Coordinates of C-alpha atoms in Angstrom, one line a residue:
M1 CA 42.4 -20.5 -1.5
N2 CA 41.6 -20.5 2.3
E3 CA 40.7 -17.0 2.0
D4 CA 38.0 -17.4 -0.5
L5 CA 36.7 -19.9 1.2
K6 CA 36.8 -18.2 4.5
V7 CA 34.2 -15.4 2.6
N8 CA 31.9 -18.0 1.1
L9 CA 31.7 -19.1 4.8
S10 CA 30.6 -15.8 6.4
W11 CA 27.4 -16.1 4.3
L12 CA 26.3 -19.3 5.6
P13 CA 24.2 -19.5 9.2
Q14 CA 26.5 -20.5 12.1
D15 CA 24.8 -24.0 11.8
H16 CA 25.6 -24.6 8.5
V17 CA 29.3 -24.1 8.9
E18 CA 30.6 -26.7 10.5
A19 CA 28.6 -29.2 8.5
S20 CA 28.9 -27.8 5.0
S21 CA 32.3 -29.2 3.1
T22 CA 34.4 -27.5 1.4
E23 CA 33.0 -28.0 -2.2
N24 CA 29.8 -26.9 -1.3
A25 CA 31.0 -23.2 0.9
S26 CA 32.9 -22.4 -2.6
A27 CA 30.1 -23.1 -4.9
A28 CA 27.5 -21.3 -2.8
G29 CA 27.2 -18.0 -2.2
S30 CA 24.5 -15.4 -1.3
S31 CA 23.0 -12.1 -2.5
L32 CA 21.1 -9.7 -0.2
V33 CA 21.0 -12.1 2.9
P34 CA 24.0 -14.2 5.0
V35 CA 22.4 -17.2 3.7
V36 CA 22.2 -19.7 1.4
E37 CA 21.3 -23.2 1.0
P38 CA 25.2 -25.1 1.2
E39 CA 24.0 -27.9 -1.4
L40 CA 22.6 -25.6 -4.1
L41 CA 24.2 -23.8 -6.7
V42 CA 22.3 -21.0 -6.9
N43 CA 19.6 -19.9 -4.3
P44 CA 16.1 -19.9 -5.5
W45 CA 15.4 -17.1 -3.8
D46 CA 17.8 -14.8 -5.3
I47 CA 16.8 -16.4 -8.4
V48 CA 12.7 -14.8 -7.4
L49 CA 14.2 -11.5 -6.4
C50 CA 16.5 -11.1 -9.6
T51 CA 13.2 -11.8 -11.6
S52 CA 11.1 -9.2 -9.5
G53 CA 14.0 -6.7 -9.9
T54 CA 13.6 -7.7 -13.6
L55 CA 10.0 -7.0 -13.9
I56 CA 10.4 -3.2 -11.8
S57 CA 13.1 -2.2 -14.5
C58 CA 11.1 -2.7 -17.1
E59 CA 7.8 -1.7 -15.8
N60 CA 9.6 1.9 -14.4
A61 CA 11.6 2.7 -17.3
V62 CA 8.4 2.7 -19.4
V63 CA 7.3 5.3 -16.6
V64 CA 10.3 7.2 -16.6
L65 CA 10.9 7.5 -20.5
I66 CA 6.9 8.8 -20.8
I67 CA 7.8 11.5 -18.3
F68 CA 11.1 12.3 -19.5
H69 CA 9.9 12.6 -23.2
N70 CA 6.6 14.5 -22.5
P71 CA 7.0 18.1 -22.3
S72 CA 3.6 18.6 -20.7
L73 CA 4.1 16.6 -18.2
R74 CA 6.5 19.0 -15.9
A75 CA 4.0 19.9 -12.9
P76 CA 5.0 18.7 -9.5
M77 CA 2.9 16.0 -9.7
F78 CA 4.5 14.6 -12.3
L79 CA 7.9 15.5 -11.2
L80 CA 7.5 13.4 -7.7
I81 CA 6.3 10.3 -9.9
G82 CA 9.5 10.5 -12.0
S83 CA 11.4 10.7 -8.6
L84 CA 9.4 7.3 -7.7
A85 CA 9.5 5.7 -10.8
L86 CA 13.5 6.5 -10.9
A87 CA 13.6 5.6 -7.8
D88 CA 12.2 1.9 -8.2
L89 CA 14.1 1.7 -11.9
L90 CA 17.2 1.8 -10.0
A91 CA 16.3 -0.6 -7.2
G92 CA 15.2 -2.9 -9.5
I93 CA 18.7 -2.8 -11.4
G94 CA 20.2 -2.9 -8.1
L95 CA 18.6 -6.2 -7.5
I96 CA 19.9 -7.6 -11.1
I97 CA 23.4 -6.6 -10.1
N98 CA 23.2 -8.1 -6.7
F99 CA 22.5 -11.1 -8.3
I100 CA 25.2 -11.6 -11.0
F101 CA 27.8 -10.2 -8.3
A102 CA 27.3 -12.3 -5.9
Y103 CA 27.4 -15.2 -8.4
L104 CA 29.7 -13.6 -10.9
L105 CA 32.2 -11.8 -9.2
Q106 CA 32.1 -12.4 -5.2
S107 CA 34.3 -9.8 -3.5
E108 CA 33.6 -7.3 -0.1
A109 CA 34.0 -4.2 -2.5
T110 CA 31.1 -5.3 -5.0
K111 CA 28.8 -6.4 -1.9
L112 CA 29.1 -2.7 -0.3
V113 CA 28.3 -0.9 -3.8
T114 CA 25.5 -3.2 -4.6
I115 CA 23.6 -2.9 -1.3
G116 CA 24.6 1.0 -1.1
L117 CA 22.5 1.2 -4.2
I118 CA 20.2 -0.9 -3.3
V119 CA 19.4 1.1 0.3
A120 CA 19.6 3.9 -1.3
S121 CA 17.2 3.3 -3.4
F122 CA 14.9 2.0 -1.9
S123 CA 15.1 4.9 0.5
A124 CA 14.1 7.5 -2.5
S125 CA 11.0 5.3 -3.6
V126 CA 9.8 5.4 0.3
G127 CA 10.7 9.0 0.5
S128 CA 9.1 9.8 -3.1
L129 CA 5.9 7.9 -1.6
L130 CA 6.2 10.3 1.1
A131 CA 7.0 13.5 -1.1
I132 CA 3.3 12.5 -3.2
T133 CA 1.6 12.4 0.0
V134 CA 2.7 15.7 1.0
D135 CA 1.8 16.9 -2.5
R136 CA -1.7 15.9 -2.6
Y137 CA -2.4 17.0 1.0
L138 CA -1.2 20.7 -0.5
S139 CA -2.8 20.1 -3.7
L140 CA -6.1 20.1 -1.9
Y141 CA -6.0 22.4 1.2
Y142 CA -4.3 24.5 -0.7
A143 CA -6.1 24.5 -3.9
L144 CA -6.5 28.4 -4.6
T145 CA -3.1 28.7 -4.7
Y146 CA -1.5 25.5 -5.5
N147 CA -0.3 26.2 -9.1
S148 CA 2.0 28.6 -8.6
E149 CA 5.8 29.0 -8.7
R150 CA 6.1 28.1 -4.5
T151 CA 4.6 25.0 -5.5
V152 CA 7.4 24.4 -8.6
T153 CA 10.2 25.5 -5.7
F154 CA 9.0 24.0 -2.8
T155 CA 9.0 20.3 -5.0
Y156 CA 12.2 21.0 -6.4
V157 CA 13.3 21.3 -2.9
M158 CA 11.5 17.9 -1.6
L159 CA 13.7 16.0 -4.5
I160 CA 16.8 17.4 -3.4
L161 CA 16.4 16.8 0.3
L162 CA 15.2 13.0 -0.3
W163 CA 17.8 12.1 -3.1
G164 CA 20.5 13.5 -1.0
A165 CA 19.2 11.9 2.0
S166 CA 18.9 8.8 0.4
I167 CA 22.4 9.0 -1.3
C168 CA 23.9 9.2 2.0
I169 CA 21.9 6.2 3.6
G170 CA 23.7 4.5 0.3
L171 CA 27.0 5.7 1.2
L172 CA 27.0 4.8 4.8
P173 CA 28.1 1.2 4.3
V174 CA 30.7 2.2 1.5
M175 CA 32.0 4.5 4.0
G176 CA 32.6 2.1 6.8
W177 CA 29.3 1.7 8.4
N178 CA 29.1 -2.1 7.8
C179 CA 30.3 -5.7 9.7
L180 CA 32.2 -6.8 7.4
R181 CA 35.0 -7.0 10.1
D182 CA 33.0 -7.9 12.6
E183 CA 30.2 -10.6 11.9
S184 CA 28.6 -10.1 15.4
T185 CA 27.1 -6.8 14.7
C186 CA 25.3 -7.5 11.0
S187 CA 21.7 -7.2 10.7
V188 CA 19.3 -9.6 9.0
I189 CA 21.0 -8.4 5.5
R190 CA 24.5 -8.4 5.6
P191 CA 26.6 -6.2 5.3
L192 CA 24.5 -4.1 7.2
T193 CA 25.2 -3.1 10.8
K194 CA 22.2 -4.0 13.3
N195 CA 22.4 -0.5 14.3
N196 CA 22.0 0.9 10.7
A197 CA 19.0 -1.5 10.0
A198 CA 17.7 -0.1 12.9
V199 CA 17.9 3.4 12.2
L200 CA 16.2 2.7 8.5
S201 CA 13.6 0.7 10.0
V202 CA 12.6 3.1 12.8
S203 CA 12.9 6.3 10.0
F204 CA 10.1 4.0 7.6
L205 CA 8.1 3.5 10.7
L206 CA 8.2 7.5 11.5
M207 CA 7.4 8.2 7.7
F208 CA 4.7 5.7 8.1
A209 CA 2.8 7.5 10.5
L210 CA 3.7 10.9 8.8
M211 CA 1.6 9.2 5.8
L212 CA -1.1 7.9 7.7
Q213 CA -2.0 11.4 9.2
L214 CA -1.7 12.9 5.6
Y215 CA -4.0 10.8 4.4
I216 CA -6.1 11.1 7.3
Q217 CA -6.4 14.7 6.7
I218 CA -6.7 14.3 2.9
C219 CA -9.8 11.8 3.3
K220 CA -11.4 14.8 5.3
I221 CA -10.8 17.1 2.6
V222 CA -12.1 15.1 0.5
M223 CA -15.3 14.0 1.8
R224 CA -15.8 17.8 2.3
H225 CA -15.5 19.0 -0.8
A226 CA -17.3 16.3 -2.2
H227 CA -19.9 17.3 0.1
Q228 CA -20.1 20.5 -1.4
I229 CA -20.3 19.2 -5.0
A230 CA -23.4 17.9 -4.4
L231 CA -25.4 20.7 -2.6
Q232 CA -23.9 22.7 -5.5
H233 CA -25.5 20.6 -8.4
H234 CA -28.4 19.0 -6.0
F235 CA -26.7 15.6 -6.4
L236 CA -28.6 13.0 -4.3
A237 CA -27.2 11.8 -1.4
T238 CA -26.5 8.6 -2.9
S239 CA -24.2 10.1 -5.4
H240 CA -22.6 11.6 -2.5
Y241 CA -22.3 8.6 -0.6
V242 CA -20.8 6.6 -3.6
T243 CA -18.0 9.1 -4.6
T244 CA -17.2 9.5 -0.9
R245 CA -16.6 5.9 -0.4
K246 CA -14.7 6.3 -4.2
G247 CA -12.2 8.8 -2.4
V248 CA -11.9 6.6 0.7
S249 CA -11.4 3.6 -0.8
T250 CA -8.5 4.4 -3.1
L251 CA -6.7 6.1 -0.1
A252 CA -7.3 2.9 1.9
I253 CA -6.1 0.8 -0.9
I254 CA -2.6 3.2 -1.5
L255 CA -1.9 2.9 2.1
G256 CA -2.8 -0.6 2.7
T257 CA -0.8 -1.5 -0.2
F258 CA 1.9 0.3 1.2
A259 CA 1.9 -1.2 5.0
A260 CA 1.3 -4.7 3.6
C261 CA 4.9 -4.6 1.5
W262 CA 7.0 -2.8 3.7
M263 CA 6.1 -3.8 7.8
P264 CA 6.9 -6.8 7.5
F265 CA 10.5 -6.8 6.9
T266 CA 10.6 -3.3 8.9
L267 CA 9.6 -4.9 12.1
Y268 CA 11.7 -8.4 11.4
S269 CA 14.6 -5.6 10.9
L270 CA 14.2 -4.2 14.3
I271 CA 14.1 -7.5 15.9
A272 CA 15.9 -9.9 14.1
D273 CA 19.9 -10.3 12.9
Y274 CA 22.1 -12.3 10.8
T275 CA 21.9 -15.7 13.4
Y276 CA 17.7 -15.9 12.3
P277 CA 17.2 -18.7 9.1
S278 CA 17.7 -16.7 6.0
I279 CA 14.3 -18.0 4.6
Y280 CA 12.7 -15.7 7.0
T281 CA 14.6 -12.7 5.6
Y282 CA 13.7 -13.5 2.0
A283 CA 10.3 -14.0 2.8
T284 CA 9.8 -10.6 4.3
L285 CA 12.3 -9.0 1.9
L286 CA 10.6 -9.9 -1.1
P287 CA 7.2 -8.3 -0.7
A288 CA 8.8 -4.7 0.0
T289 CA 10.7 -5.2 -3.8
Y290 CA 6.9 -6.0 -5.1
N291 CA 6.0 -2.2 -3.5
S292 CA 8.0 -1.2 -6.9
I293 CA 6.0 -3.2 -9.1
I294 CA 2.7 -2.0 -7.7
N295 CA 3.6 1.9 -7.2
P296 CA 3.3 2.6 -11.5
V297 CA 0.3 0.8 -11.4
I298 CA -1.2 3.2 -8.5
Y299 CA 0.6 6.5 -9.0
A300 CA 1.3 6.9 -12.7
F301 CA -1.1 4.5 -14.5
R302 CA -3.7 5.8 -13.1
N303 CA -3.2 9.0 -14.1
Q304 CA -5.1 10.7 -16.6
E305 CA -2.4 12.7 -18.4
I306 CA 0.1 9.5 -18.2
Q307 CA -2.5 7.4 -19.8
K308 CA -2.6 9.7 -22.6
A309 CA 0.8 10.0 -23.8
L310 CA 1.0 6.1 -23.0
W311 CA -1.5 5.5 -25.6
L312 CA -0.4 8.5 -27.8
I313 CA 3.2 6.0 -27.8
C314 CA 1.5 3.0 -28.3
C315 CA -0.9 3.6 -31.2
G316 CA -0.6 7.6 -32.0
C317 CA -4.2 8.0 -30.5
I318 CA -6.7 8.4 -27.5
P319 CA -9.7 7.3 -26.8
S320 CA -12.7 9.4 -26.7
N321 CA -13.8 8.3 -23.2
L322 CA -10.1 9.3 -21.8
S323 CA -10.0 12.3 -23.6
Q324 CA -13.5 13.5 -22.2
R325 CA -13.3 11.9 -18.5
A326 CA -13.3 15.0 -16.2
R327 CA -11.3 14.6 -12.8
S328 CA -13.8 13.8 -9.5
P329 CA -13.1 14.7 -5.8
S330 CA -12.3 10.5 -6.0
D331 CA -9.2 10.6 -7.7
V332 CA -6.4 11.3 -5.2

């Protein structure tokens, strides 16, 4: 009984430990963050995270099934979109499992396994976003040689590297790099150590900087292509301006959404530790999970081929306006 009480109290902030009663301490538990309100049986923030995980799982499962069951969707672009959807699907499942284990099966082993799954999944998700950015840049910069066996090989190499690195990152807490034995080394996400969280945050910032640079180059290429097409077809200057602006706006939305979702939690993880109030961790972590909800909308459901496959599955037909729609330089 004393051992169980000690485990539960370790998830509470220090200012709550002394004030909490034995009944509240044994009833309250935390999932992703080391803090819960001792007077509540279930933390509302954990319910929100579990709900977010359910939505993430359902949405990305549709994308995975479409790509897996459609033989025509085997191009490098669709492999990367499938990788992103699979990573987000696993992240959603991890959030659900984490909620179940936190309140039904509390143990050190389950904490390590669930946090490892979540870290690996979100790492693979961010890595897949970077891989998609690289693929988009190559498809524009090397337009004439993009559709070749070299591109397919390069795509598989990227997938192997990003998933291998993500799995290794997820295994770190399980293999011993955790703070279960030393509370003072904990980050805002227990049982990740402060150093582990810092490495993840710095890695994210580096990948974001690379994505930003690539999207700037993509933007320049899109503007140049749109200008060349306008000259060849004798389009008006206003038409060229509208097409270019649409492409730039699309890129701004993609990068802005990614930054808005992940940047708050990344920066907070760098400056905070386990002593900070849990509400700050929840408030910054929740938008990061929303990125996995938005990803299918931006990268999958906007794609014309995936739209066709979805229409075929749902109603057995393809709308005429969709089948006749031509790809423009703004579709990046």
